[in-house]
């Protein structure tokens, strides 16, 4: 993984950057460390506040933080109204291209009017501050409109990725006790209609709290509407006022809940609030993406993920930037679609995932080389470790050795980017997210929580930061136990990392039961619970195995019920079962049938051993607590066969 190479920021880039030298970064870092309250108050000053805060950070009830205590603000106001008295009013806020080449541009003024109209429609349905709404939409501008309209009224939104199943949608609606679902008839993916409304209908059979469903007509697909509950977006917003004042909301008002996988079978609702979140996201737009008025910025993430929240919608719009959105797949109709879009819209800042980069590499250089990529000035990566080979290809073939690369480390829980180079300031090393941003105290610690000077350990955050999650929705105990108990007083990220002689951090991936498949976060327990719900399965254990393209892939060890025999047909059935229960992204790569799972004497499945089998194809370490060593030997043998299969695949 590690590369010894170091790349200085290109002089031309540094000359124009917001933070133009490493000394400037260090000055900012030192200022934030010395007086965090003053530092963050200055950043918050870039926003509009209806009422100024009385205290910057209240950490007296740790780990439950409050930022900008007593302040009143509104995200929608800061993303829209704040720009209208300036030249940005007729600047493109969102430029969008559908997979079918449809194009739309919404200026700040147009976006403002759409958001106000939709917010008035929500009011008309009786929604008010404190209510919760689910957004289950394709990548269309209306998804951003829905988010901004909710934020305008103080309705807490929860965006559920359109690729999640009806079952996954249902558990989120139930946990949140949402009263509204905003959806679309369908979206487009690889030329096919992906139906969304039927999944909503299926999930709502068990969700009595939902009183209304709003349906945006994206494709005009034949859609069943339930009278009294379902409303067309256009019907609700026609002839309605284009003015809707933004609610002055408490700085700690919950802006959104985003469900993500933890170490149990039940996804957790990560709660983000208002003032601190926006302050941090706006600051990082400037530091990390060096955003300028003339940039056309494209983050390829779906709005269903945190990256889509912070760096497709809220960050860029708060910064008054032009944010580009694309609806479909990178390989549709060919593998050059992204490069075509960059050329056509003159994208200047491009932010994507290592999995996408590895997929592009595999398709060969003719695709990018066939397009004019000279508008690019900065490249970003997020979601998983980027291997040096992928980094260098990105640097050479896409960036033409001209564009700095920002490898940004962060999490759903952190709300914004925490570890990343500043493109005009920080020398980069391929594979390392480099140094923490100003205001972030990231440390690599050993088992006992002692800082490691150089070497491997656990990645922790030692001080609160404005965009940190505030709790787990409805489960403060899980918040405390999950993040704050392993190393008292410090936030445990769940990641292992090394720190080198320059203080650079190299994230090595998760050390818990979370796996990262193609940049999508999944819990092994979620897949296990799904498998054991199948009638043929007695027990299941799931681990992540290294995968050339996806980073990690899902490997399942399944013990079948007595009398059931394993077959290829059953493998297919189980893979489809999980995909149906959770979503296509959770479809297992491999299912191994085993006689029994390795367990400790107390009955705990020894996932570490299974992980070792799929990673190294052999078993080492302490197996003295194993109930049945024979099972391990058998699994280990199967692991070896597995290696041969994997070898063939390569
Ligand atoms: O393991 C780290 C990995 O992704 C995890 C967070 O996943 P999620 O909450 O889904 O958020 C993804 C988008 C922010 C982290 O715990 N991760 C994220 N970024 C990087 C990374 N690993 C290495 N390098 C990164 N740049």
XYZ file of C-alpha atoms and ligand atoms in Angstrom:
676
model
C 0.000 0.000 0.000
C 2.625 2.502 1.063
C 4.419 4.603 -1.450
C 7.511 6.590 -0.629
C 6.879 9.174 -3.311
C 5.953 12.726 -2.422
C 4.309 15.288 -4.698
C 4.629 18.992 -3.955
C 1.614 21.185 -4.763
C 2.085 22.550 -8.296
C 3.496 26.104 -8.003
C 0.841 27.529 -10.312
C -1.915 26.045 -8.196
C -0.369 27.189 -4.924
C -0.029 30.731 -6.234
C -3.793 31.108 -6.511
C -4.912 28.900 -3.598
C -6.895 30.016 -0.545
C -4.173 28.386 1.577
C -1.033 28.854 -0.515
C 1.730 27.183 1.519
C 2.395 24.526 4.117
C 3.461 27.268 6.525
C 0.013 28.836 6.082
C -1.624 25.497 6.833
C 0.501 25.149 9.939
C -0.411 28.661 11.041
C -4.123 27.896 10.631
C -3.677 24.605 12.467
C -1.836 26.254 15.338
C -4.440 29.030 15.612
C -7.261 26.485 15.832
C -5.380 24.472 18.431
C -4.555 27.478 20.588
C -8.019 29.021 20.672
C -10.664 26.790 19.072
C -13.576 28.999 20.135
C -12.104 32.061 18.469
C -11.136 30.045 15.390
C -14.601 28.528 14.870
C -16.411 31.763 15.712
C -14.508 33.390 12.848
C -15.594 30.609 10.481
C -19.215 30.820 11.621
C -19.066 34.537 10.891
C -19.182 33.680 7.162
C -22.804 32.596 7.627
C -26.029 34.459 8.241
C -27.321 34.172 11.810
C -30.762 35.420 12.807
C -29.411 35.531 16.309
C -25.769 35.320 17.368
C -24.631 32.516 19.669
C -23.608 33.081 23.265
C -21.145 30.189 23.519
C -19.123 28.565 20.721
C -18.807 25.032 22.077
C -20.445 23.497 25.105
C -18.634 20.238 25.904
C -19.710 20.124 29.529
C -22.050 17.217 28.881
C -19.518 15.236 26.818
C -19.830 13.335 24.564
C -22.994 15.289 23.761
C -21.695 18.477 22.148
C -23.471 21.749 21.477
C -22.066 24.263 19.025
C -22.932 27.935 18.711
C -25.211 27.692 21.699
C -28.162 30.061 21.603
C -27.528 30.975 17.956
C -30.336 30.898 15.408
C -29.747 30.210 11.734
C -31.133 28.295 8.763
C -29.289 26.188 6.193
C -31.701 26.848 3.383
C -31.355 30.594 3.997
C -27.584 30.329 3.918
C -27.595 28.268 0.724
C -30.111 30.484 -1.094
C -31.375 33.797 0.300
C -27.889 34.888 1.350
C -26.737 34.868 -2.292
C -29.713 36.691 -3.802
C -28.560 40.272 -3.114
C -25.252 39.461 -4.860
C -24.218 38.767 -8.458
C -24.822 35.093 -7.718
C -28.570 35.539 -8.091
C -28.437 34.581 -11.771
C -25.479 32.246 -11.462
C -26.095 28.538 -12.008
C -26.579 26.864 -8.654
C -27.282 23.386 -10.035
C -26.384 22.114 -13.482
C -27.846 18.703 -14.118
C -27.675 16.065 -16.814
C -29.986 13.082 -16.907
C -28.713 9.730 -18.022
C -30.818 10.220 -21.144
C -28.919 13.482 -21.900
C -31.686 15.779 -20.663
C -30.183 18.998 -19.345
C -31.336 21.469 -16.737
C -29.818 24.513 -15.112
C -31.239 26.195 -12.042
C -29.894 29.597 -11.102
C -29.779 30.565 -7.440
C -32.929 32.589 -7.935
C -34.762 29.756 -9.664
C -33.648 27.264 -7.048
C -34.818 29.665 -4.343
C -38.277 29.877 -5.902
C -38.556 26.108 -6.300
C -37.512 25.540 -2.702
C -39.962 28.144 -1.406
C -42.811 26.657 -3.413
C -42.064 23.162 -2.217
C -41.696 24.361 1.378
C -45.120 25.988 1.077
C -46.491 22.701 -0.248
C -45.059 20.929 2.809
C -46.659 23.529 5.044
C -49.939 22.930 3.222
C -49.741 19.273 4.252
C -49.289 20.402 7.831
C -45.551 19.820 8.179
C -43.745 21.865 10.748
C -40.437 22.205 12.522
C -39.557 19.014 14.396
C -41.378 16.632 12.007
C -39.383 13.989 10.134
C -39.515 13.319 6.396
C -37.912 10.587 4.291
C -36.451 11.461 0.893
C -36.181 8.458 -1.453
C -35.303 9.915 -4.813
C -33.110 9.541 -7.877
C -30.332 12.052 -8.594
C -32.496 14.885 -9.887
C -32.417 18.548 -8.810
C -35.703 18.006 -6.985
C -33.873 15.815 -4.489
C -31.831 18.868 -3.485
C -34.990 21.002 -3.558
C -36.664 18.588 -1.140
C -33.685 18.690 1.235
C -33.509 22.477 1.170
C -37.270 22.859 1.638
C -37.206 20.588 4.688
C -34.243 22.520 6.077
C -36.123 25.758 5.463
C -38.957 24.688 7.754
C -36.944 22.739 10.308
C -38.364 19.414 9.119
C -35.603 16.869 9.818
C -34.917 14.886 6.663
C -33.513 11.456 6.152
C -32.398 10.626 2.647
C -32.523 6.927 1.857
C -30.353 5.863 -1.089
C -32.593 4.963 -4.048
C -30.762 1.619 -4.386
C -31.981 0.445 -0.983
C -34.825 -2.062 -0.868
C -38.374 -1.579 0.416
C -37.353 -3.491 3.546
C -34.408 -1.171 4.242
C -36.652 1.824 3.596
C -39.245 0.491 6.008
C -36.821 0.063 8.919
C -35.619 3.633 8.457
C -39.140 5.083 8.286
C -40.097 3.158 11.405
C -37.039 4.136 13.406
C -37.575 7.787 12.536
C -41.379 7.695 12.867
C -41.510 9.823 9.749
C -44.803 11.387 8.729
C -43.908 12.068 5.091
C -42.117 10.296 2.238
C -40.876 12.289 -0.754
C -40.153 10.090 -3.746
C -40.349 9.841 -7.548
C -42.078 7.506 -9.948
C -38.708 6.154 -11.080
C -35.105 6.966 -11.916
C -32.861 5.947 -14.799
C -29.950 3.559 -14.428
C -28.126 2.055 -17.406
C -31.004 2.925 -19.676
C -33.566 1.178 -17.495
C -36.294 2.584 -15.315
C -35.665 1.914 -11.649
C -39.062 2.056 -10.008
C -39.162 3.854 -6.664
C -42.822 4.396 -5.863
C -43.691 0.641 -5.728
C -40.929 0.170 -3.124
C -42.457 3.004 -1.090
C -45.906 1.401 -1.340
C -44.488 -1.947 -0.195
C -42.706 -0.421 2.779
C -45.684 1.666 3.880
C -47.830 -1.368 4.602
C -46.137 -1.401 8.040
C -45.581 2.311 8.615
C -48.644 3.885 10.215
C -46.861 7.171 11.000
C -46.669 8.150 7.317
C -49.657 10.304 6.424
C -48.515 11.729 3.086
C -46.387 10.738 0.096
C -45.215 13.257 -2.491
C -44.277 11.841 -5.883
C -42.078 13.685 -8.344
C -42.780 12.681 -11.936
C -39.340 11.994 -13.361
C -40.236 9.670 -16.219
C -44.014 9.591 -16.382
C -44.005 5.909 -15.460
C -47.442 4.479 -14.800
C -47.821 4.936 -11.049
C -50.518 3.886 -8.643
C -51.551 6.695 -6.352
C -53.412 6.099 -3.112
C -56.095 8.669 -2.737
C -55.757 10.912 0.302
C -52.153 9.810 0.919
C -50.280 10.272 -2.351
C -49.818 13.616 -4.106
C -48.029 14.581 -7.293
C -45.244 17.103 -6.708
C -46.471 19.272 -9.581
C -50.042 19.396 -8.299
C -48.909 20.555 -4.883
C -46.582 23.239 -6.193
C -48.720 24.723 -8.953
C -50.202 28.117 -8.179
C -48.528 28.298 -4.797
C -46.596 31.280 -3.386
C -42.939 31.620 -4.386
C -42.036 33.175 -1.058
C -41.589 31.196 2.123
C -39.559 32.775 4.902
C -36.846 30.548 6.362
C -37.492 29.552 9.985
C -34.886 30.862 12.399
C -33.789 27.517 13.877
C -31.756 26.802 16.926
C -28.142 26.064 16.032
C -28.608 22.572 17.477
C -31.840 21.859 15.583
C -31.561 18.393 13.957
C -31.028 18.997 10.250
C -30.893 15.393 9.163
C -30.609 11.825 10.251
C -28.599 9.582 7.982
C -28.670 5.853 8.529
C -25.403 4.013 8.305
C -24.150 0.583 9.169
C -22.686 -0.128 12.540
C -21.614 -3.314 14.193
C -25.093 -4.690 14.790
C -27.757 -5.784 12.357
C -29.695 -2.570 12.808
C -28.488 0.540 10.936
C -27.986 3.554 13.157
C -29.434 6.995 12.571
C -26.554 9.468 12.694
C -27.901 12.855 13.819
C -26.454 16.066 12.365
C -27.558 19.488 13.470
C -27.558 22.965 11.979
C -25.067 25.730 12.847
C -21.901 23.729 13.522
C -22.507 21.422 10.578
C -22.830 24.225 8.070
C -19.908 26.179 9.519
C -17.638 23.170 9.135
C -18.849 22.094 5.714
C -18.447 25.602 4.314
C -14.938 25.961 5.772
C -13.836 22.660 4.231
C -15.250 23.595 0.806
C -12.764 26.444 0.791
C -9.794 24.649 2.349
C -10.005 21.294 0.602
C -11.618 22.156 -2.734
C -10.080 25.629 -2.882
C -13.417 26.697 -4.265
C -13.524 29.849 -6.389
C -16.452 31.798 -7.798
C -15.774 30.554 -11.339
C -15.487 26.839 -10.508
C -17.859 24.232 -11.846
C -17.674 21.602 -9.190
C -18.723 17.963 -9.543
C -18.931 15.475 -6.724
C -20.168 12.176 -8.173
C -21.720 10.877 -4.921
C -25.410 10.083 -4.685
C -27.417 12.252 -2.318
C -28.232 9.058 -0.406
C -24.754 9.167 1.176
C -23.220 11.738 3.486
C -20.916 12.916 0.696
C -24.010 13.839 -1.283
C -25.313 15.863 1.653
C -22.177 17.773 2.553
C -20.431 18.051 -0.799
C -23.146 17.906 -3.487
C -25.819 20.018 -1.823
C -25.085 21.930 1.385
C -21.365 22.740 1.083
C -21.277 23.918 -2.538
C -24.531 25.880 -2.271
C -23.491 27.558 0.972
C -20.310 28.548 -0.845
C -22.339 29.993 -3.749
C -20.759 27.534 -6.184
C -22.113 25.830 -9.268
C -22.670 22.205 -8.329
C -23.033 19.673 -11.110
C -25.300 16.645 -10.740
C -25.468 13.598 -12.994
C -28.304 11.127 -12.750
C -26.904 7.895 -14.042
C -24.148 5.324 -14.293
C -20.519 6.055 -15.250
C -20.583 3.382 -17.960
C -23.711 4.495 -19.743
C -23.859 4.264 -22.687
C -20.069 3.806 -22.649
C -17.252 4.056 -20.129
C -16.403 7.581 -21.243
C -19.535 9.188 -19.837
C -17.778 11.004 -16.959
C -15.022 12.339 -19.242
C -17.651 13.458 -21.746
C -19.448 15.354 -18.963
C -16.232 16.990 -17.761
C -15.505 18.155 -21.304
C -19.049 19.317 -22.001
C -19.614 21.270 -18.777
C -15.992 22.357 -18.299
C -15.859 20.823 -14.837
C -12.954 22.269 -12.846
C -13.108 20.365 -9.552
C -13.903 16.647 -9.699
C -14.493 14.466 -6.621
C -15.062 10.705 -6.908
C -14.287 7.338 -5.300
C -11.330 4.948 -5.585
C -13.689 2.173 -6.728
C -14.763 4.313 -9.680
C -11.129 5.122 -10.461
C -10.152 1.439 -10.424
C -13.070 0.644 -12.729
C -11.919 3.352 -15.144
C -8.365 2.013 -15.128
C -9.635 -1.383 -16.144
C -11.442 0.102 -19.154
C -8.231 1.536 -20.582
C -6.955 5.021 -21.299
C -8.660 5.505 -24.646
C -11.841 6.632 -22.907
C -10.345 9.591 -21.013
C -7.807 10.309 -23.737
C -10.630 10.819 -26.208
C -11.811 13.904 -24.300
C -10.572 17.371 -23.492
C -10.028 17.369 -19.738
C -8.127 20.651 -19.646
C -10.829 22.391 -17.580
C -9.886 20.280 -14.539
C -7.759 21.938 -11.896
C -8.306 19.773 -8.827
C -9.163 16.115 -8.216
C -10.565 14.488 -5.091
C -11.045 10.994 -3.722
C -13.264 9.738 -0.900
C -14.778 6.721 0.766
C -12.003 4.133 0.954
C -8.253 3.896 0.885
C -6.907 4.765 -2.542
C -4.091 2.474 -3.573
C -0.999 4.245 -4.953
C -1.470 2.696 -8.407
C -4.967 4.160 -8.701
C -3.731 7.475 -7.265
C -0.994 7.715 -9.883
C -3.301 6.867 -12.757
C -5.721 9.548 -11.550
C -2.815 11.989 -11.309
C -1.379 11.222 -14.746
C -4.236 10.187 -17.004
C -6.945 12.461 -15.625
C -5.009 15.280 -13.955
C -2.213 15.331 -16.578
C 0.185 15.820 -13.641
C -1.200 19.333 -13.348
C -3.988 18.864 -10.826
C -3.354 18.228 -7.137
C -5.240 15.282 -5.639
C -7.041 15.586 -2.328
C -7.525 12.169 -0.712
C -10.164 13.033 1.861
C -10.740 10.874 4.936
C -14.009 11.209 6.806
C -17.173 9.358 7.826
C -20.939 9.707 7.923
C -20.481 10.535 11.586
C -17.935 13.296 11.067
C -20.239 15.324 8.791
C -17.316 16.775 6.851
C -13.792 16.021 5.687
C -11.370 15.727 8.628
C -8.087 14.506 7.170
C -6.980 15.746 3.775
C -4.265 17.636 2.006
C -4.922 21.307 1.303
C -4.249 21.341 -2.429
C -2.049 24.423 -2.543
C -0.245 23.680 0.695
C 0.276 20.028 1.568
C 2.756 17.798 -0.252
C 0.903 14.568 -1.032
C 1.973 10.951 -0.720
C -0.126 8.526 -2.780
C -2.251 6.449 -0.417
C -2.204 8.869 2.510
C -4.927 11.381 3.379
C -1.991 13.315 4.902
C -2.727 15.615 7.846
C -5.794 16.610 9.853
C -7.508 19.844 8.889
C -7.304 22.905 11.151
C -9.354 22.352 14.294
C -9.137 18.553 14.052
C -7.015 16.648 16.513
C -6.585 13.194 14.978
C -4.289 10.726 16.672
C -3.126 7.183 16.128
C -3.174 5.403 19.479
C -2.210 1.974 20.781
C -4.386 -0.508 22.613
C -4.260 1.572 25.785
C -5.057 4.851 24.095
C -1.462 6.110 24.195
C -0.429 8.080 21.102
C 1.807 6.198 18.682
C 4.535 8.495 17.372
C 5.378 6.493 14.278
C 3.628 3.243 13.433
C 0.304 1.470 13.487
C -2.670 1.889 15.790
C -6.270 3.045 16.057
C -7.473 6.328 14.615
C -9.145 8.555 17.218
C -10.291 12.156 17.403
C -9.363 13.888 20.610
C -11.385 17.087 20.450
C -14.961 17.894 19.474
C -15.476 19.520 16.063
C -18.471 21.510 14.806
C -19.913 18.950 12.344
C -19.585 15.914 14.610
C -22.615 13.683 14.999
C -24.572 14.642 18.094
C -26.091 11.259 18.895
C -27.690 8.173 17.388
C -31.341 8.861 16.780
C -33.367 7.561 19.700
C -30.362 5.729 21.130
C -27.906 7.889 23.096
C -26.539 4.778 24.808
C -25.468 3.314 21.487
C -23.797 6.638 20.689
C -21.773 6.533 23.900
C -20.939 2.844 23.734
C -20.162 2.801 20.006
C -17.814 5.758 19.784
C -16.701 6.933 23.218
C -16.137 3.868 25.368
C -13.153 2.159 23.702
C -10.819 5.108 24.456
C -12.397 7.262 27.187
C -12.655 10.931 26.262
C -11.822 10.250 22.626
C -13.973 9.503 19.614
C -13.043 6.129 18.145
C -13.400 6.080 14.374
C -13.395 2.286 14.002
C -10.420 2.618 11.638
C -6.863 1.399 11.931
C -4.168 3.712 10.645
C -0.440 4.258 10.536
C 1.252 7.543 11.221
C 4.610 8.210 9.585
C 7.603 10.379 10.353
C 5.917 13.438 8.787
C 2.796 12.999 10.899
C 0.963 11.776 7.793
C -1.954 9.435 8.413
C -2.501 6.327 6.308
C -5.937 4.864 6.897
C -5.848 1.067 6.771
C -9.582 0.358 6.930
C -12.024 -0.778 9.594
C -11.205 -2.838 12.630
C -14.831 -3.500 13.572
C -17.549 -5.498 11.858
C -18.133 -2.805 9.287
C -17.039 -3.489 5.738
C -16.534 -1.098 2.886
C -17.764 -2.504 -0.411
C -17.064 -0.210 -3.343
C -17.084 2.734 -0.940
C -20.444 1.668 0.495
C -20.543 0.955 4.135
C -22.182 -2.253 5.304
C -22.329 -4.183 8.509
C -21.475 -7.862 8.443
C -24.293 -8.349 10.991
C -26.832 -6.765 8.656
C -26.021 -9.358 6.006
C -25.946 -12.137 8.594
C -29.371 -11.201 9.966
C -30.736 -11.171 6.456
C -29.300 -14.623 5.692
C -30.680 -16.221 8.848
C -34.148 -14.957 7.967
C -34.050 -17.303 4.968
C -35.870 -20.562 5.583
C -32.894 -22.797 4.705
C -30.265 -21.075 6.821
C -29.377 -22.124 10.358
C -26.418 -19.833 10.963
C -24.327 -17.384 9.017
C -21.104 -15.470 9.449
C -20.074 -12.697 7.088
C -16.685 -11.103 6.599
C -15.074 -8.678 4.186
C -12.445 -10.088 1.832
C -9.984 -7.978 -0.144
C -11.278 -7.377 -3.673
C -9.312 -5.962 -6.563
C -12.040 -3.620 -7.796
C -14.390 -3.044 -4.884
C -11.773 -2.741 -2.153
C -13.687 -5.294 -0.121
C -16.262 -7.911 -1.060
C -18.821 -9.796 1.015
C -17.948 -13.390 1.888
C -20.548 -15.488 3.675
C -20.133 -18.721 5.574
C -23.496 -20.394 5.865
C -24.545 -23.446 7.877
C -27.768 -24.861 6.481
C -30.645 -26.338 8.436
C -30.652 -30.111 8.845
C -31.963 -31.812 5.769
C -31.167 -28.908 3.434
C -28.419 -29.486 0.914
C -26.231 -26.760 -0.502
C -26.407 -26.269 -4.259
C -25.500 -23.655 -6.849
C -29.178 -22.814 -7.103
C -29.316 -22.140 -3.375
C -26.226 -19.932 -3.611
C -27.993 -17.821 -6.253
C -31.173 -17.774 -4.210
C -29.375 -16.553 -1.104
C -27.453 -13.874 -2.998
C -30.710 -12.593 -4.500
C -32.394 -12.822 -1.117
C -29.859 -10.476 0.502
C -29.996 -8.102 -2.471
C -33.763 -7.984 -2.158
C -33.709 -7.511 1.609
C -31.060 -4.794 1.797
C -30.312 -3.568 -1.716
C -28.152 -4.611 -4.668
C -25.057 -3.141 -3.039
C -25.221 -5.832 -0.344
C -25.347 -8.794 -2.755
C -22.733 -11.269 -1.473
C -19.749 -11.980 -3.667
C -19.400 -15.510 -2.373
C -21.385 -17.961 -0.299
C -19.611 -20.943 1.266
C -21.690 -23.697 2.816
C -20.054 -25.089 5.937
C -20.930 -27.829 8.381
C -20.654 -25.466 11.363
C -19.245 -22.062 12.211
C -16.173 -21.700 14.401
C -17.178 -20.503 17.854
C -15.591 -19.704 21.144
C -16.636 -21.672 24.218
C -19.066 -18.899 25.058
C -20.669 -19.324 21.652
C -19.325 -16.240 19.877
C -18.620 -16.680 16.198
C -14.913 -16.198 15.578
C -15.071 -13.783 12.715
C -11.410 -12.940 13.094
C -10.527 -16.447 11.989
C -12.892 -16.338 9.084
C -11.432 -12.997 8.069
C -8.015 -14.515 8.244
C -9.092 -17.428 6.108
C -10.423 -15.236 3.324
C -7.515 -12.812 3.596
C -4.539 -15.076 4.014
C -6.143 -18.409 3.291
C -4.598 -19.896 6.393
C -5.282 -19.838 10.087
C -2.809 -18.643 12.660
C -3.116 -17.106 16.083
C -4.725 -18.365 19.211
C -7.361 -20.990 18.583
C -7.304 -22.376 22.101
C -10.766 -21.081 22.872
C -12.237 -22.733 19.831
C -14.922 -25.257 20.419
C -14.098 -27.402 17.440
C -10.747 -27.028 15.806
C -11.786 -29.422 13.040
C -14.239 -26.863 11.692
C -11.421 -24.390 11.250
C -9.262 -26.848 9.432
C -12.113 -27.563 7.093
C -12.808 -23.866 6.542
C -9.158 -23.232 6.014
C -9.118 -25.906 3.331
C -12.113 -24.298 1.651
C -10.296 -20.980 1.955
C -7.432 -22.406 -0.041
C -9.768 -23.567 -2.758
C -11.214 -20.090 -2.675
C -7.816 -18.625 -3.372
C -7.547 -20.708 -6.485
C -10.905 -19.414 -7.645
C -9.887 -15.839 -6.913
C -6.628 -16.433 -8.748
C -8.579 -17.527 -11.795
C -10.704 -14.405 -11.646
C -7.642 -12.176 -11.793
O -12.863 3.323 6.822
C -12.994 4.684 6.484
C -13.417 4.799 5.032
O -14.827 4.898 5.034
C -15.325 4.876 6.380
C -16.514 5.792 6.503
O -17.539 5.346 5.693
P -18.843 6.207 5.469
O -19.391 6.609 6.785
O -19.735 5.440 4.573
O -18.363 7.530 4.769
C -17.820 7.508 3.509
C -17.731 8.910 2.941
C -17.197 9.942 3.823
C -14.159 5.310 7.218
O -14.289 4.880 8.551
N -12.846 5.981 4.380
C -13.478 7.127 4.043
N -12.645 7.962 3.403
C -11.448 7.345 3.324
C -11.568 6.090 3.954
N -10.536 5.255 4.054
C -9.362 5.648 3.545
N -9.170 6.825 2.919
C -10.174 7.698 2.782
N -9.969 8.846 2.139
